[in-house]
Amino acid sequence: MEENEIIQNSAHRCPSKVYPVTTGDISQLPPSRPPHHQHFQIKKLPKLIIITLLVVAASISLTALICILMYFTLSPKLPSLHLDTFSVSNFTIGSTNLIAKWDFTLTFKNPDHLWQIYLDYIECIALNHDHFPIAINHSVSPPFKVKPMKKNTIHVQLATGDSLIFLNHQLLQKINSQRRNGRMVVFGLAVRAKTRFTGVSWLWWTEFANLMYTCLDLKVGFKGLSDSDVGMFIGRLPKQC
């Protein structure tokens, strides 16, 4: 009786159900809930993947933006070309062609602080006063480089025998009249250069460019009419092309 009374009083205090369990039989137990920390890990895993993907995408975008800005802001500056000396010798005018030898020096200046310039190929073309080519010389020197903020000078000898160009009679008469009347002949010079621009160690790319320079209105004076006379440049040198 006392046990029954204790059980009844306990039932009033706690409304939970009591299941009789036999030894070894757990089929009647209510299903257990999974631990709270496992449920948290299952929800947390997708968030970590999303955050990782966002960090990777942001890093790639930032790197691409930096490369684009570097390409446009750190692009190489084109070298300048100056004519230091200019003279003409063995100047002879025939009936259908002109024979002469041009002797001059060129200086390439690199104005860039980061890029060095490689001139792989140079072509020089002598022009008359009407900018018509009268002599061409290909690859006048072996490839050379110009370091950042430095300059490099080459000596060029250009003769009509290197690439003989036949001129019409009217053009030859104009050149001959310049020589006989004022003892001064006007020439021009065109320079083509195939260049490579390579940056410092942390600038990993290489730029290529084909450059064209012209030095016009080059007045050359001769002392006499002899073929052995050497014509010298009239004006101030160096002259920027």
Coordinates of C-alpha atoms in Angstrom, one line a residue, residues 2-212:
E2 CA 2.7 2.4 0.8
E3 CA 4.5 1.7 -2.5
N4 CA 1.2 2.4 -4.4
E5 CA 0.7 5.6 -2.6
I6 CA 4.2 6.8 -3.4
I7 CA 3.7 6.0 -7.0
Q8 CA 0.5 7.9 -7.2
N9 CA 1.9 10.9 -5.5
S10 CA 4.9 10.8 -7.9
A11 CA 2.5 10.7 -10.9
H12 CA 0.9 13.9 -9.7
R13 CA 4.3 15.6 -9.4
C14 CA 5.7 14.4 -12.8
P15 CA 3.3 13.8 -15.7
S16 CA 6.0 11.9 -17.7
K17 CA 5.1 8.4 -18.8
V18 CA 6.9 5.4 -17.4
Y19 CA 7.5 2.5 -19.7
P20 CA 8.1 -0.9 -18.2
V21 CA 11.3 -2.4 -19.6
T22 CA 12.3 -6.0 -19.5
T23 CA 15.8 -7.0 -19.4
G24 CA 17.5 -6.8 -22.9
D25 CA 14.4 -5.3 -24.6
I26 CA 14.8 -1.7 -25.9
S27 CA 12.3 -1.7 -28.7
Q28 CA 9.8 0.2 -26.6
L29 CA 12.1 3.1 -25.9
P30 CA 11.3 6.4 -27.6
P31 CA 13.7 7.3 -30.5
S32 CA 16.7 9.3 -29.3
R33 CA 17.5 12.7 -30.7
P34 CA 20.9 13.2 -32.4
P35 CA 23.4 15.3 -30.5
H36 CA 23.1 19.0 -31.1
H37 CA 26.8 19.4 -32.3
Q38 CA 26.3 17.0 -35.2
H39 CA 23.3 19.0 -36.5
F40 CA 25.5 22.2 -36.2
Q41 CA 28.3 20.7 -38.3
I42 CA 25.9 19.6 -41.1
K43 CA 24.6 23.2 -41.4
K44 CA 28.1 24.7 -41.1
L45 CA 29.7 22.7 -43.9
P46 CA 28.0 24.4 -46.8
K47 CA 28.7 27.8 -45.4
L48 CA 32.5 27.0 -45.3
I49 CA 32.4 25.9 -48.9
I50 CA 30.6 29.1 -50.0
I51 CA 33.0 31.3 -48.1
T52 CA 36.0 29.5 -49.6
L53 CA 34.6 29.9 -53.1
L54 CA 34.0 33.6 -52.5
V55 CA 37.5 34.2 -51.3
V56 CA 39.0 32.4 -54.3
A57 CA 36.8 34.4 -56.7
A58 CA 37.7 37.6 -55.0
S59 CA 41.4 36.8 -55.2
I60 CA 41.2 36.0 -59.0
S61 CA 39.3 39.2 -59.7
L62 CA 41.8 41.3 -57.7
T63 CA 44.7 39.7 -59.5
A64 CA 43.1 40.3 -62.9
L65 CA 42.4 43.9 -62.0
I66 CA 46.0 44.5 -60.9
C67 CA 47.3 43.0 -64.1
I68 CA 45.0 45.2 -66.2
L69 CA 46.1 48.3 -64.3
M70 CA 49.8 47.4 -64.7
Y71 CA 49.4 46.8 -68.4
F72 CA 47.9 50.3 -69.0
T73 CA 49.9 52.3 -66.5
L74 CA 53.2 50.5 -66.8
S75 CA 53.3 50.1 -70.6
P76 CA 56.7 50.9 -72.1
K77 CA 57.6 54.3 -73.5
L78 CA 58.8 54.4 -77.1
P79 CA 62.5 55.3 -77.6
S80 CA 63.5 58.5 -79.2
L81 CA 65.9 58.7 -82.2
H82 CA 68.5 61.4 -82.8
L83 CA 70.7 62.0 -85.8
D84 CA 74.2 62.9 -84.5
T85 CA 76.2 63.2 -87.7
F86 CA 75.4 63.2 -91.4
S87 CA 77.6 63.4 -94.5
V88 CA 77.5 62.4 -98.1
S89 CA 80.4 61.3 -100.3
N90 CA 81.1 59.9 -103.8
F91 CA 78.1 61.8 -105.0
T92 CA 77.6 61.2 -108.7
I93 CA 74.6 61.7 -110.9
G94 CA 74.3 59.5 -113.9
S95 CA 71.7 59.4 -116.7
T96 CA 69.5 56.9 -115.0
N97 CA 70.8 56.5 -111.5
L98 CA 72.5 58.2 -108.6
I99 CA 75.6 57.0 -106.9
A100 CA 76.4 58.2 -103.4
K101 CA 77.5 57.1 -99.9
W102 CA 75.8 58.3 -96.8
D103 CA 77.7 58.2 -93.5
F104 CA 75.8 59.0 -90.3
T105 CA 75.3 58.1 -86.6
L106 CA 72.1 57.4 -84.8
T107 CA 71.4 57.5 -81.1
F108 CA 68.5 55.6 -79.5
K109 CA 67.4 56.9 -76.1
N110 CA 65.3 54.9 -73.7
P111 CA 63.1 57.2 -71.6
D112 CA 61.5 54.4 -69.6
H113 CA 62.5 53.5 -66.0
L114 CA 61.3 49.9 -66.1
W115 CA 61.7 48.6 -69.6
Q116 CA 64.8 47.8 -71.6
I117 CA 64.7 47.8 -75.4
Y118 CA 66.1 45.3 -77.8
L119 CA 66.4 46.5 -81.4
D120 CA 66.5 43.2 -83.3
Y121 CA 66.3 44.7 -86.8
I122 CA 67.1 48.1 -88.3
E123 CA 66.5 49.3 -91.8
C124 CA 67.7 52.7 -93.1
I125 CA 66.4 54.4 -96.2
A126 CA 67.9 57.4 -97.9
L127 CA 65.3 59.8 -99.4
N128 CA 65.5 62.6 -101.8
H129 CA 63.8 66.0 -101.3
D130 CA 60.5 64.6 -102.4
H131 CA 60.7 61.7 -99.9
F132 CA 61.4 59.2 -102.7
P133 CA 63.7 56.3 -101.6
I134 CA 67.1 56.4 -103.4
A135 CA 69.0 53.8 -101.3
I136 CA 68.1 51.1 -98.8
N137 CA 70.3 49.3 -96.3
H138 CA 68.8 46.3 -94.4
S139 CA 69.9 45.3 -90.9
V140 CA 72.6 47.8 -90.5
S141 CA 73.9 46.4 -87.3
P142 CA 73.6 43.4 -85.1
P143 CA 70.8 43.5 -82.5
F144 CA 71.6 45.6 -79.5
K145 CA 69.8 46.7 -76.4
V146 CA 69.2 50.0 -74.7
K147 CA 68.9 49.8 -70.9
P148 CA 66.3 51.9 -68.9
M149 CA 67.2 55.6 -68.9
K150 CA 70.2 54.9 -71.1
K151 CA 71.2 55.5 -74.8
N152 CA 73.0 53.6 -77.4
T153 CA 74.6 54.9 -80.6
I154 CA 75.2 53.1 -83.9
H155 CA 77.3 54.1 -86.9
V156 CA 75.7 53.5 -90.4
Q157 CA 77.2 53.6 -93.8
L158 CA 74.6 53.5 -96.5
A159 CA 75.5 53.4 -100.2
T160 CA 73.4 53.1 -103.4
G161 CA 75.4 50.0 -104.3
D162 CA 73.7 48.1 -101.4
S163 CA 70.4 48.4 -103.1
L164 CA 70.5 50.3 -106.5
I165 CA 67.3 52.1 -107.3
F166 CA 66.8 53.6 -110.8
L167 CA 65.3 57.1 -110.8
N168 CA 63.5 58.8 -113.6
H169 CA 65.3 61.5 -115.6
Q170 CA 63.2 64.4 -114.2
L171 CA 64.0 63.5 -110.6
L172 CA 67.7 63.2 -111.4
Q173 CA 67.6 66.7 -113.0
K174 CA 66.1 68.2 -109.9
I175 CA 68.9 66.7 -107.7
N176 CA 71.5 67.8 -110.2
S177 CA 70.2 71.4 -110.3
Q178 CA 70.3 71.6 -106.5
R179 CA 73.9 70.5 -106.6
R180 CA 75.0 72.9 -109.3
N181 CA 73.0 76.0 -108.4
G182 CA 73.3 76.2 -104.7
R183 CA 75.9 73.5 -104.1
M184 CA 73.4 72.1 -101.5
V185 CA 71.2 69.0 -101.8
V186 CA 68.3 68.2 -99.6
F187 CA 68.0 64.6 -98.4
G188 CA 65.8 62.7 -96.0
L189 CA 66.3 59.6 -93.9
A190 CA 63.8 56.9 -92.8
V191 CA 64.6 54.4 -90.1
R192 CA 62.6 51.3 -89.4
A193 CA 63.2 49.3 -86.2
K194 CA 61.8 46.0 -85.0
T195 CA 61.9 46.2 -81.2
R196 CA 61.3 44.2 -78.1
F197 CA 60.5 45.6 -74.7
T198 CA 61.3 43.5 -71.7
G199 CA 60.6 44.6 -68.2
V200 CA 62.4 44.2 -64.9
S201 CA 62.2 40.9 -63.0
W202 CA 58.7 41.4 -61.7
L203 CA 57.3 42.5 -65.1
W204 CA 57.0 39.1 -66.7
W205 CA 55.6 40.0 -70.1
T206 CA 57.3 41.2 -73.3
E207 CA 56.0 43.8 -75.7
F208 CA 56.8 44.0 -79.5
A209 CA 56.6 47.0 -81.8
N210 CA 57.6 48.1 -85.3
L211 CA 58.8 51.7 -85.2
M212 CA 59.2 54.1 -88.0

